Coordinates of C-alpha atoms in Angstrom, one line a residue:
M173 CA 60.7 -35.2 -31.4
D174 CA 63.0 -32.2 -32.7
A175 CA 60.1 -32.4 -35.1
Q176 CA 57.3 -31.9 -32.7
S177 CA 59.4 -29.3 -30.9
Q178 CA 59.6 -31.6 -27.8
I179 CA 62.5 -31.7 -25.1
L180 CA 64.3 -34.8 -25.2
W181 CA 66.0 -36.2 -22.0
V182 CA 68.2 -39.4 -20.7
T183 CA 68.7 -40.5 -17.0
S184 CA 70.6 -43.4 -15.6
P185 CA 68.6 -46.4 -14.8
T186 CA 68.8 -44.7 -10.5
G187 CA 67.1 -41.5 -12.8
T188 CA 70.1 -39.4 -12.2
V189 CA 70.7 -37.2 -15.3
V190 CA 74.1 -38.1 -16.7
E191 CA 73.8 -36.6 -20.2
D192 CA 73.1 -33.0 -21.2
A193 CA 69.9 -31.7 -22.7
P194 CA 70.7 -28.9 -24.7
Q195 CA 66.8 -27.4 -25.3
W196 CA 65.7 -28.3 -21.7
R197 CA 68.7 -25.8 -20.5
T198 CA 68.0 -23.4 -23.0
I199 CA 63.8 -22.8 -22.0
T200 CA 65.0 -22.7 -18.0
G201 CA 68.8 -21.3 -18.0
Q202 CA 70.4 -23.7 -15.9
G203 CA 74.1 -24.2 -16.4
L204 CA 75.1 -28.0 -17.1
E205 CA 76.4 -28.6 -13.4
A206 CA 72.8 -27.1 -12.2
Y207 CA 70.9 -29.3 -14.4
F208 CA 72.8 -32.8 -13.6
S209 CA 72.3 -35.2 -10.8
N210 CA 68.7 -33.9 -10.0
G211 CA 68.7 -30.6 -10.6
W212 CA 66.0 -30.4 -13.1
L213 CA 63.7 -30.2 -10.0
E214 CA 64.8 -26.8 -8.9
A215 CA 63.0 -25.5 -12.4
V216 CA 60.1 -27.3 -11.4
H217 CA 57.5 -24.6 -9.8
P218 CA 57.6 -25.2 -6.0
E219 CA 54.3 -25.9 -5.5
E220 CA 54.3 -28.4 -7.9
R221 CA 58.1 -30.0 -7.0
Q222 CA 57.5 -32.3 -3.9
Q223 CA 54.7 -34.4 -5.7
T224 CA 56.7 -34.5 -9.1
E225 CA 59.9 -36.0 -7.6
E226 CA 57.3 -38.3 -5.6
A227 CA 55.8 -39.6 -8.6
W228 CA 59.3 -39.7 -10.0
K229 CA 60.6 -42.5 -7.7
E230 CA 57.2 -44.4 -7.3
A231 CA 57.8 -44.5 -11.3
L232 CA 61.8 -45.8 -10.9
R233 CA 60.8 -48.1 -8.6
G234 CA 57.7 -50.1 -10.3
R235 CA 60.1 -49.5 -13.9
T236 CA 56.5 -48.0 -14.8
M237 CA 56.0 -45.8 -17.6
F238 CA 56.0 -41.8 -15.9
E239 CA 53.3 -39.4 -17.3
W240 CA 53.2 -36.2 -15.5
N241 CA 52.0 -32.5 -15.6
Y242 CA 54.3 -29.8 -14.3
R243 CA 55.6 -25.9 -14.5
V244 CA 58.9 -25.4 -15.4
R245 CA 60.4 -22.1 -14.8
T246 CA 61.4 -20.5 -17.9
R247 CA 64.7 -18.1 -18.7
A248 CA 62.0 -15.2 -18.6
S249 CA 61.4 -16.1 -15.2
G250 CA 57.7 -16.8 -16.1
Y251 CA 56.3 -20.3 -15.9
R252 CA 55.6 -22.8 -18.3
H253 CA 53.0 -25.9 -18.8
F254 CA 55.1 -29.0 -19.4
E255 CA 53.6 -32.4 -20.1
V256 CA 56.4 -35.1 -19.5
R257 CA 56.2 -38.9 -20.7
A258 CA 59.7 -41.5 -19.6
V259 CA 59.8 -45.1 -20.0
P260 CA 62.6 -46.9 -19.2
I261 CA 64.9 -49.0 -21.4
I262 CA 65.1 -52.5 -20.5
R263 CA 68.1 -55.4 -21.9
H264 CA 68.3 -58.6 -20.6
G265 CA 65.8 -57.8 -17.6
R266 CA 67.4 -54.8 -16.5
V267 CA 66.9 -51.4 -16.7
V268 CA 69.6 -49.6 -18.6
E269 CA 68.8 -46.1 -18.9
W270 CA 65.3 -43.7 -18.8
V271 CA 64.4 -42.1 -21.9
G272 CA 61.9 -38.9 -21.6
A273 CA 60.1 -36.6 -23.2
N274 CA 58.8 -33.1 -22.4
T275 CA 56.3 -31.3 -24.5
D276 CA 55.4 -27.7 -23.9
V277 CA 51.2 -27.3 -24.0
T278 CA 51.0 -24.3 -22.5
P279 CA 48.5 -23.0 -25.5
Q280 CA 46.6 -26.0 -25.2
F281 CA 46.6 -25.5 -20.9
E282 CA 46.1 -22.0 -21.0
A283 CA 42.8 -22.6 -24.0
E284 CA 41.1 -25.1 -21.7
E285 CA 41.7 -21.9 -18.9
M286 CA 40.0 -19.7 -21.0
R287 CA 37.3 -22.1 -22.0
G288 CA 37.2 -22.9 -18.2
R289 CA 36.9 -19.4 -17.4
L290 CA 34.3 -18.5 -20.0
T291 CA 32.3 -21.4 -19.2
N292 CA 32.3 -20.2 -15.5
Q293 CA 31.4 -16.5 -16.5
L294 CA 28.7 -17.6 -19.2
G295 CA 27.1 -19.9 -16.2
A296 CA 27.5 -17.1 -13.2
A297 CA 26.1 -14.5 -16.3
A298 CA 23.0 -17.6 -16.5
L299 CA 22.6 -17.9 -12.8
R300 CA 22.4 -13.7 -12.3
T301 CA 20.1 -13.8 -15.3
A302 CA 17.9 -17.0 -13.7
R303 CA 18.1 -14.7 -10.6
L304 CA 17.0 -11.3 -11.9
Q305 CA 13.8 -13.1 -13.9
G306 CA 12.4 -15.2 -10.9
A307 CA 13.2 -12.0 -8.7
T308 CA 10.8 -9.6 -11.2
A309 CA 8.1 -12.3 -11.8
Q310 CA 8.2 -12.4 -7.5
L311 CA 7.8 -8.9 -7.6
A312 CA 5.0 -8.9 -10.6
E313 CA 2.9 -11.0 -8.0
A314 CA 3.5 -8.6 -5.4
L315 CA 0.4 -5.9 -4.9
T316 CA 1.7 -4.5 -1.6
V317 CA 4.6 -2.6 -0.4
E318 CA 4.8 -4.7 2.1
Q319 CA 4.7 -7.8 -0.1
V320 CA 7.8 -6.0 -2.5
V321 CA 9.5 -5.7 0.7
Q322 CA 9.4 -9.6 1.7
V323 CA 10.4 -10.2 -1.8
I324 CA 13.3 -8.0 -1.6
M325 CA 14.1 -10.1 1.4
D326 CA 13.8 -13.3 0.0
V327 CA 16.0 -12.2 -3.0
G328 CA 18.8 -10.6 -0.7
R329 CA 19.2 -14.2 1.0
T330 CA 18.8 -16.2 -1.9
A331 CA 20.2 -14.6 -4.5
L332 CA 22.9 -12.7 -2.8
A333 CA 23.5 -14.8 -0.1
A334 CA 23.1 -11.5 2.2
D335 CA 22.8 -11.7 6.0
R336 CA 21.1 -8.6 6.9
S337 CA 18.5 -6.5 4.3
A338 CA 16.8 -3.2 4.5
V339 CA 14.3 -1.5 2.8
A340 CA 13.5 2.3 3.0
L341 CA 11.6 4.3 1.9
L342 CA 12.0 8.4 1.6
D343 CA 9.8 11.2 2.9
T344 CA 10.5 14.3 1.2
D345 CA 8.5 16.3 3.3
R346 CA 11.0 15.4 6.7
A347 CA 13.8 14.8 4.2
A348 CA 14.1 11.5 5.4
L349 CA 14.3 7.9 4.9
R350 CA 11.7 5.4 6.8
L351 CA 13.0 2.1 7.3
I352 CA 9.9 -0.5 6.2
N353 CA 11.7 -2.9 7.7
G354 CA 15.3 -3.5 9.4
D355 CA 16.1 -6.9 10.3
D356 CA 17.5 -4.8 13.6
V357 CA 20.0 -3.4 11.1
P358 CA 22.7 -0.9 13.0
E359 CA 23.5 2.2 10.9
A360 CA 27.0 3.6 10.5
S361 CA 25.3 7.0 11.9
G362 CA 24.6 5.5 15.2
M363 CA 21.4 5.9 14.7
S364 CA 19.2 2.8 14.7
S365 CA 15.7 4.5 14.8
E366 CA 13.0 4.1 12.1
E367 CA 13.8 7.2 10.7
I368 CA 17.0 8.1 9.2
P369 CA 17.7 11.9 8.3
L370 CA 18.8 12.8 4.8
S371 CA 21.9 14.6 6.1
S372 CA 23.4 11.8 8.2
A373 CA 26.1 9.8 6.8
S374 CA 24.6 5.9 6.2
V375 CA 24.9 3.0 3.7
M376 CA 20.7 4.3 2.6
T377 CA 21.3 7.7 2.7
M378 CA 24.4 8.0 0.6
A379 CA 22.7 6.1 -2.4
V380 CA 20.3 8.5 -2.2
N381 CA 21.9 11.3 -2.0
S382 CA 24.2 10.3 -5.1
R383 CA 21.8 8.4 -7.0
R384 CA 24.7 5.7 -7.3
P385 CA 25.3 2.2 -5.7
V386 CA 27.3 1.8 -2.8
F387 CA 29.8 -0.7 -2.7
A388 CA 31.7 -1.1 0.4
E389 CA 33.8 -4.5 -0.2
S390 CA 35.4 -3.8 3.5
P391 CA 34.9 -2.3 6.8
D392 CA 38.0 0.3 6.0
R393 CA 36.6 1.1 2.3
L394 CA 33.0 1.8 4.2
K395 CA 34.6 4.1 6.7
S396 CA 36.3 5.9 3.9
Q397 CA 33.1 6.6 2.4
L398 CA 31.6 7.4 5.2
L399 CA 33.8 10.0 6.4
E400 CA 33.6 11.8 2.6
A401 CA 29.7 11.9 3.3
G402 CA 30.4 14.1 6.4
G403 CA 30.3 11.3 9.1
D404 CA 31.7 11.3 12.4
E405 CA 35.0 9.2 13.0
Q406 CA 34.6 8.7 16.6
V407 CA 31.0 7.1 15.8
L408 CA 32.1 5.1 12.2
T409 CA 34.6 3.4 14.4
N410 CA 32.6 2.4 17.5
Y411 CA 30.1 1.1 15.1
L412 CA 32.6 -0.7 13.0
T413 CA 34.4 -2.2 16.2
H414 CA 31.2 -3.7 17.6
S415 CA 29.6 -4.7 14.2
D416 CA 29.8 -8.3 13.1
E417 CA 29.2 -6.6 9.4
R418 CA 32.2 -6.8 7.0
A419 CA 30.8 -5.8 3.8
W420 CA 27.6 -3.6 2.3
V421 CA 25.9 -2.7 -0.4
G422 CA 23.2 0.7 -0.7
L423 CA 21.3 0.5 -3.8
P424 CA 19.0 3.3 -5.0
L425 CA 15.6 3.2 -5.8
L426 CA 15.0 5.1 -8.5
A427 CA 11.9 5.9 -11.2
A428 CA 12.3 8.2 -13.5
G429 CA 15.4 9.8 -12.0
R430 CA 13.3 10.3 -9.1
A431 CA 14.8 8.7 -6.2
L432 CA 11.7 6.6 -4.0
G433 CA 14.3 5.0 -1.6
A434 CA 17.1 2.4 -0.9
L435 CA 17.7 -0.9 -0.9
R436 CA 21.1 -2.3 2.2
F437 CA 22.4 -5.6 2.1
S438 CA 25.5 -6.8 4.4
F439 CA 27.7 -9.6 4.8
T440 CA 29.3 -10.9 7.8
R441 CA 32.3 -11.8 5.5
P442 CA 34.4 -9.7 3.1
Q443 CA 32.5 -9.5 -0.1
K444 CA 34.2 -8.9 -3.5
I445 CA 31.8 -7.5 -5.8
S446 CA 32.4 -7.7 -9.3
Q447 CA 31.8 -5.6 -12.2
E448 CA 28.8 -8.1 -13.3
D449 CA 27.6 -8.8 -9.5
G450 CA 27.4 -4.7 -10.0
V451 CA 25.7 -4.6 -12.9
F452 CA 23.0 -7.4 -11.7
L453 CA 22.7 -5.3 -8.2
E454 CA 21.3 -2.0 -10.4
A455 CA 19.1 -4.4 -12.4
L456 CA 17.6 -5.8 -9.3
A457 CA 17.3 -2.2 -7.8
G458 CA 15.6 -1.2 -11.1
Q459 CA 13.1 -4.0 -10.7
C460 CA 12.4 -3.4 -6.8
A461 CA 11.6 0.6 -7.7
L462 CA 9.1 -0.1 -10.6
A463 CA 7.5 -2.8 -8.0
V464 CA 7.5 -0.2 -5.0
E465 CA 6.2 2.7 -6.8
R466 CA 2.9 0.2 -8.3
A467 CA 2.8 -1.2 -5.1
T468 CA 2.7 2.6 -3.6
L469 CA 0.4 3.5 -6.3
F470 CA -2.1 0.6 -5.7
E471 CA -2.5 1.0 -1.9
R472 CA -3.4 4.4 -2.6
E473 CA -5.8 3.6 -4.9
H474 CA -6.9 1.0 -2.9
R475 CA -7.7 2.9 0.3
T476 CA -9.4 5.4 -2.3
A477 CA -11.6 2.8 -4.3
E478 CA -12.5 1.4 -0.5
T479 CA -13.3 4.9 0.8
L480 CA -15.6 5.3 -2.6
Q481 CA -17.1 1.8 -1.8
R482 CA -18.3 2.5 2.2
S483 CA -19.6 6.0 1.0
L484 CA -22.4 4.3 -1.0
L485 CA -23.2 2.0 2.0
P486 CA -25.0 3.7 5.0
D487 CA -22.5 5.0 7.6
R488 CA -24.9 4.0 10.8
L489 CA -27.8 1.6 10.8
P490 CA -30.9 2.8 12.2
V491 CA -31.4 2.4 16.3
V492 CA -35.3 0.7 17.2
K493 CA -36.7 -0.1 20.1
G494 CA -37.6 -3.4 19.8
L495 CA -35.4 -4.8 17.1
V496 CA -31.6 -5.1 16.9
L497 CA -29.3 -4.4 13.6
A498 CA -25.9 -5.4 13.0
Q499 CA -24.2 -5.7 9.8
R500 CA -20.8 -6.7 8.3
F501 CA -18.6 -5.7 4.9
R502 CA -15.7 -7.7 3.5
S503 CA -14.6 -6.3 0.7
G504 CA -12.9 -9.3 -1.8
S505 CA -11.4 -7.6 -4.4
R506 CA -7.4 -7.5 -4.3
H507 CA -6.9 -5.4 -7.2
V508 CA -7.7 -1.5 -6.7
Q509 CA -11.8 -2.4 -7.9
V510 CA -14.9 -1.2 -6.1
G511 CA -17.5 -4.0 -6.2
G512 CA -21.4 -4.4 -6.3
D513 CA -22.3 -5.5 -2.8
W514 CA -24.4 -3.4 -0.7
Y515 CA -27.0 -3.5 2.3
D516 CA -29.6 -0.5 3.9
A517 CA -31.8 -0.4 6.5
F518 CA -34.4 2.5 7.4
V519 CA -37.6 2.9 9.2
L520 CA -40.9 3.6 7.2
Q521 CA -43.5 6.0 7.7
D522 CA -45.6 3.3 10.1
G523 CA -42.1 2.6 12.4
R524 CA -41.7 -0.5 10.2
V525 CA -38.3 -1.0 9.4
A526 CA -37.2 -1.8 5.6
A527 CA -33.9 -4.2 5.4
V528 CA -32.3 -5.3 2.5
V529 CA -29.1 -6.8 1.0
G530 CA -28.2 -6.9 -2.6
D531 CA -25.6 -7.6 -5.3
V532 CA -24.7 -6.1 -8.4
M533 CA -22.8 -8.6 -10.6
G534 CA -19.0 -7.5 -11.7
K535 CA -16.6 -4.5 -10.6
G536 CA -15.4 -1.6 -10.4
V537 CA -17.0 2.2 -11.2
K538 CA -19.4 0.9 -13.2
A539 CA -21.0 -1.6 -11.0
A540 CA -20.5 0.8 -8.0
A541 CA -22.0 3.6 -9.9
S542 CA -25.0 0.1 -11.2
M543 CA -25.6 -0.4 -6.9
G544 CA -25.7 3.9 -6.2
R545 CA -28.3 4.1 -8.2
I546 CA -30.3 0.7 -7.4
R547 CA -30.2 1.6 -3.7
N548 CA -31.5 5.2 -3.9
A549 CA -34.2 4.2 -5.8
M550 CA -35.0 1.3 -3.7
R551 CA -35.7 4.1 -0.9
A552 CA -37.6 6.4 -3.0
L553 CA -39.9 3.4 -3.4
A554 CA -40.1 2.1 -0.5
L555 CA -40.9 5.1 1.4
T556 CA -43.7 5.9 -1.1
N557 CA -45.1 2.0 -1.6
P558 CA -43.3 -0.7 1.0
P559 CA -44.6 -3.8 0.5
P560 CA -41.8 -6.1 -1.2
A561 CA -43.6 -7.1 -4.1
A562 CA -44.6 -3.8 -5.2
V563 CA -40.9 -2.2 -4.7
L564 CA -39.4 -5.1 -6.4
T565 CA -41.9 -4.2 -9.4
G566 CA -40.8 -0.3 -9.1
L567 CA -37.8 -1.5 -9.4
D568 CA -38.0 -3.6 -12.4
R569 CA -38.8 -0.8 -14.4
V570 CA -36.3 1.8 -12.9
F571 CA -33.8 -1.3 -13.7
E572 CA -34.7 -1.3 -17.3
A573 CA -35.0 2.4 -17.7
T574 CA -31.3 3.0 -15.8
E575 CA -29.6 -0.5 -16.6
E576 CA -27.8 -2.5 -19.1
E577 CA -29.9 -5.7 -20.3
E578 CA -26.3 -7.6 -19.3
Q579 CA -26.2 -6.3 -15.9
V580 CA -27.3 -8.8 -13.0
T581 CA -28.5 -7.5 -9.8
T582 CA -30.2 -9.6 -7.1
L583 CA -31.2 -8.4 -3.5
A584 CA -33.5 -9.8 -0.9
Y585 CA -35.3 -7.3 0.5
T586 CA -38.1 -7.6 4.1
V587 CA -40.1 -5.7 5.7
V588 CA -40.2 -6.1 10.1
E589 CA -42.2 -5.1 12.9
P590 CA -40.3 -4.5 15.8
V591 CA -41.4 -6.1 18.9
T592 CA -43.6 -8.9 17.2
G593 CA -41.0 -9.3 14.4
E594 CA -43.9 -10.1 12.0
G595 CA -43.2 -8.8 8.6
T596 CA -42.9 -9.6 4.5
L597 CA -40.2 -10.9 2.5
A598 CA -39.3 -10.7 -1.8
L599 CA -36.4 -12.4 -2.8
A600 CA -35.4 -11.1 -7.1
G601 CA -33.0 -14.5 -7.6
H602 CA -31.1 -13.9 -4.3
P603 CA -29.8 -16.4 -1.9
P604 CA -32.7 -17.1 1.0
P605 CA -32.2 -15.6 4.5
I606 CA -31.3 -17.7 7.3
L607 CA -33.4 -17.9 10.8
V608 CA -31.3 -18.6 13.7
S609 CA -33.6 -19.4 16.7
P610 CA -32.0 -19.0 20.2
Q611 CA -31.3 -22.6 20.5
G612 CA -28.9 -22.5 18.1
T613 CA -30.7 -24.1 15.4
A614 CA -31.2 -22.7 11.7
V615 CA -33.3 -22.9 9.0
L616 CA -33.7 -21.8 5.3
C617 CA -35.8 -19.8 4.0
D618 CA -38.2 -21.2 2.0
A619 CA -39.7 -18.0 -0.2
E620 CA -39.5 -18.5 -4.2
P621 CA -36.2 -17.2 -5.2
G622 CA -37.4 -15.1 -8.1
T623 CA -34.9 -13.7 -10.9
P624 CA -32.8 -10.6 -10.5
L625 CA -33.5 -7.4 -11.6
G626 CA -35.0 -6.3 -14.5
W627 CA -36.2 -10.0 -16.1
P628 CA -39.8 -9.7 -16.9
T629 CA -41.9 -11.2 -13.9
S630 CA -44.9 -11.1 -11.7
R631 CA -43.3 -10.3 -8.1
R632 CA -44.6 -11.9 -5.4
Q633 CA -44.0 -11.6 -1.6
F634 CA -44.1 -14.0 1.6
R635 CA -44.8 -14.0 5.1
F636 CA -41.3 -13.2 7.1
V637 CA -41.7 -13.7 10.7
V638 CA -38.1 -13.0 13.0
P639 CA -39.9 -14.6 16.7
P640 CA -38.7 -12.8 19.7
G641 CA -35.2 -13.6 20.5
H642 CA -34.4 -15.1 17.1
T643 CA -31.9 -13.6 14.7
A644 CA -32.5 -13.7 10.6
V645 CA -29.5 -13.4 8.2
L646 CA -29.4 -11.9 4.9
Y647 CA -26.1 -11.7 2.9
S648 CA -25.0 -12.0 -0.2
D649 CA -23.6 -14.6 -2.2
G650 CA -20.0 -14.2 -1.2
L651 CA -20.4 -15.6 2.4
V652 CA -22.0 -19.2 1.2
E653 CA -20.5 -19.3 -2.5
N654 CA -17.1 -19.5 -4.1
R655 CA -14.7 -21.6 -6.8
K656 CA -14.6 -24.6 -4.4
R657 CA -17.7 -24.7 -2.7
D658 CA -21.3 -24.2 -5.0
L659 CA -24.2 -22.6 -3.7
N660 CA -26.0 -25.4 -2.9
A661 CA -23.4 -27.1 -0.4
G662 CA -22.1 -23.3 1.0
L663 CA -25.9 -23.1 2.0
A664 CA -26.0 -26.8 3.9
E665 CA -22.8 -25.4 5.5
L666 CA -23.8 -22.3 6.5
C667 CA -26.9 -24.2 8.7
S668 CA -23.9 -26.8 9.8
V669 CA -21.6 -23.7 11.2
V670 CA -24.5 -21.9 13.3
T671 CA -25.2 -25.5 15.3
E672 CA -21.6 -24.5 16.2
A673 CA -22.0 -20.8 17.7
P674 CA -22.1 -21.1 21.3
P675 CA -24.9 -19.5 22.7
E676 CA -23.2 -16.3 24.1
V677 CA -22.7 -16.0 20.4
V678 CA -26.1 -17.2 19.2
S679 CA -28.1 -14.0 21.4
S680 CA -25.4 -11.4 20.3
P681 CA -26.2 -10.5 16.8
H682 CA -23.1 -8.4 16.1
M683 CA -20.9 -11.8 17.7
L684 CA -23.1 -14.0 15.4
L685 CA -22.0 -12.3 12.4
D686 CA -18.6 -12.3 13.3
F687 CA -18.9 -16.0 13.7
L688 CA -20.6 -16.6 10.7
V689 CA -18.4 -14.8 7.9
D690 CA -14.8 -16.1 10.0
R691 CA -15.9 -19.7 9.6
M692 CA -17.8 -19.6 6.3
L693 CA -14.3 -17.8 5.2
S694 CA -12.0 -20.2 6.4
G695 CA -9.7 -22.3 4.7
Y696 CA -11.2 -20.6 1.2
E697 CA -9.3 -17.6 -0.7
Q698 CA -12.0 -15.2 -0.3
D699 CA -12.7 -13.8 -4.3
D700 CA -15.9 -12.1 -3.6
D701 CA -17.1 -9.3 -1.4
V702 CA -19.2 -10.7 1.4
T703 CA -22.2 -8.8 3.0
A704 CA -24.3 -9.7 6.1
L705 CA -27.4 -8.1 8.0
A706 CA -28.6 -9.4 11.0
I707 CA -32.3 -8.7 12.2
H708 CA -32.7 -9.7 15.8
I709 CA -35.7 -9.4 17.7
P710 CA -34.9 -9.8 21.3
S711 CA -36.7 -11.7 23.4
L712 CA -39.9 -10.4 25.5
T713 CA -39.5 -9.9 29.2
L714 CA -42.3 -10.1 31.0
P715 CA -42.8 -7.0 34.0
P716 CA -42.5 -8.8 37.1
E717 CA -46.7 -9.5 39.2
K718 CA -47.2 -7.3 42.0
P719 CA -47.6 -9.4 45.8
N720 CA -51.1 -9.7 46.8

């Protein structure tokens, strides 16, 4: 035992110390009188003393081996960990004494404790990394500022366990932060409006003005920081008295050193922010700043792209007696790209109305430019020689001269006489128009579909009549076709949807287009532009007969 640096001790059969243990007293600094009897318990750590005494008494009663661990106060007033083991010495069936040994296991205990701390730290670091990676992945998929804000809210709730979250963007012209969402977040500045001047003292303005994170782990710490930032003491005292928030985090959103705004997370309980937590929060703020900048740019460019696409379409349809026109256009691009869908309607020299819906396949400026060329060429050809077959033949020549071979362009072109609805139609690889009766029945035009523009073919035109009270609908394939629905199924569904339209919808071309677009897109993810043009011939009304 001496070789193993163990402390040997002996007690009476009742567990009372009656013999000296010099090694014990050397370590604990106890005198001989203090050690005798049960004095050794005084050297055991107070938190473990009662349980150690109960365990020792239980071993005495049961005459079983005593195995235990406890901390012992040393001469230097520190504590060391000991592992104790004692056995009863039994002769002729009676316990004559107890012999025990204490082993100093402090090095092993500290090593195990260190391993535990390292394991916890590594686990916490892995968790923070996983959370940051998850947040980064979600932010990468967020296209709009609204979507970015929602991700930030989710991260605040899940990764930080924050009770409230807020995002504000910087308005440099007004020198203020504009709250994108607030969760009814009360600001310590005393203002709860959607705009927070940078001159006011708050968690977010401090983060933006200093370009550094703000951590306030208690109300007192927050008050101290806000007072240093020029806050009003009475306002701060009133806020902290009535607020249930007890800890705050403010993070600046910085992109290339430029402030975009700030994040605010708050907790209804004191929150200790460790150095590792601070690093995680700064990394999170960096990812959020990139996402906000990207989303802001996306929204700006997307608005520009939509404006460009709409500028290539007619700003209004002609008003013609005996005929009503209506149109609907819904962009299906989630990205900053213009599409190639288009429509047009104009009055010919003889009073008839030309109407067309076309689709240049693809996205982007290239498709839009091709759409603009085809649309302008068609107007020029139709005003010169309006029959549909002649116009499509001319467009084939234009297409071959100006467009690339791989560019696919389809269209449906019709010329209609107001009042009577008599007309002609030609298709260039485009879905057939649908004719809706006043009773709500639908019939697909059976005209030959033809081939897309630029393909060698003999163009044909067909008689196409829109009887009074009826409505013809020309549309792009985005209305009837998508990744989950092929063209034939879409055409059948379009006819079925028409039969579900109420009478007041059938009689109004504007309401009819709204109904068809909403119902045909319901339950599907729109992945293409949708363009629709309605031609309605009002019912003939006879003048009242004169009395005899």
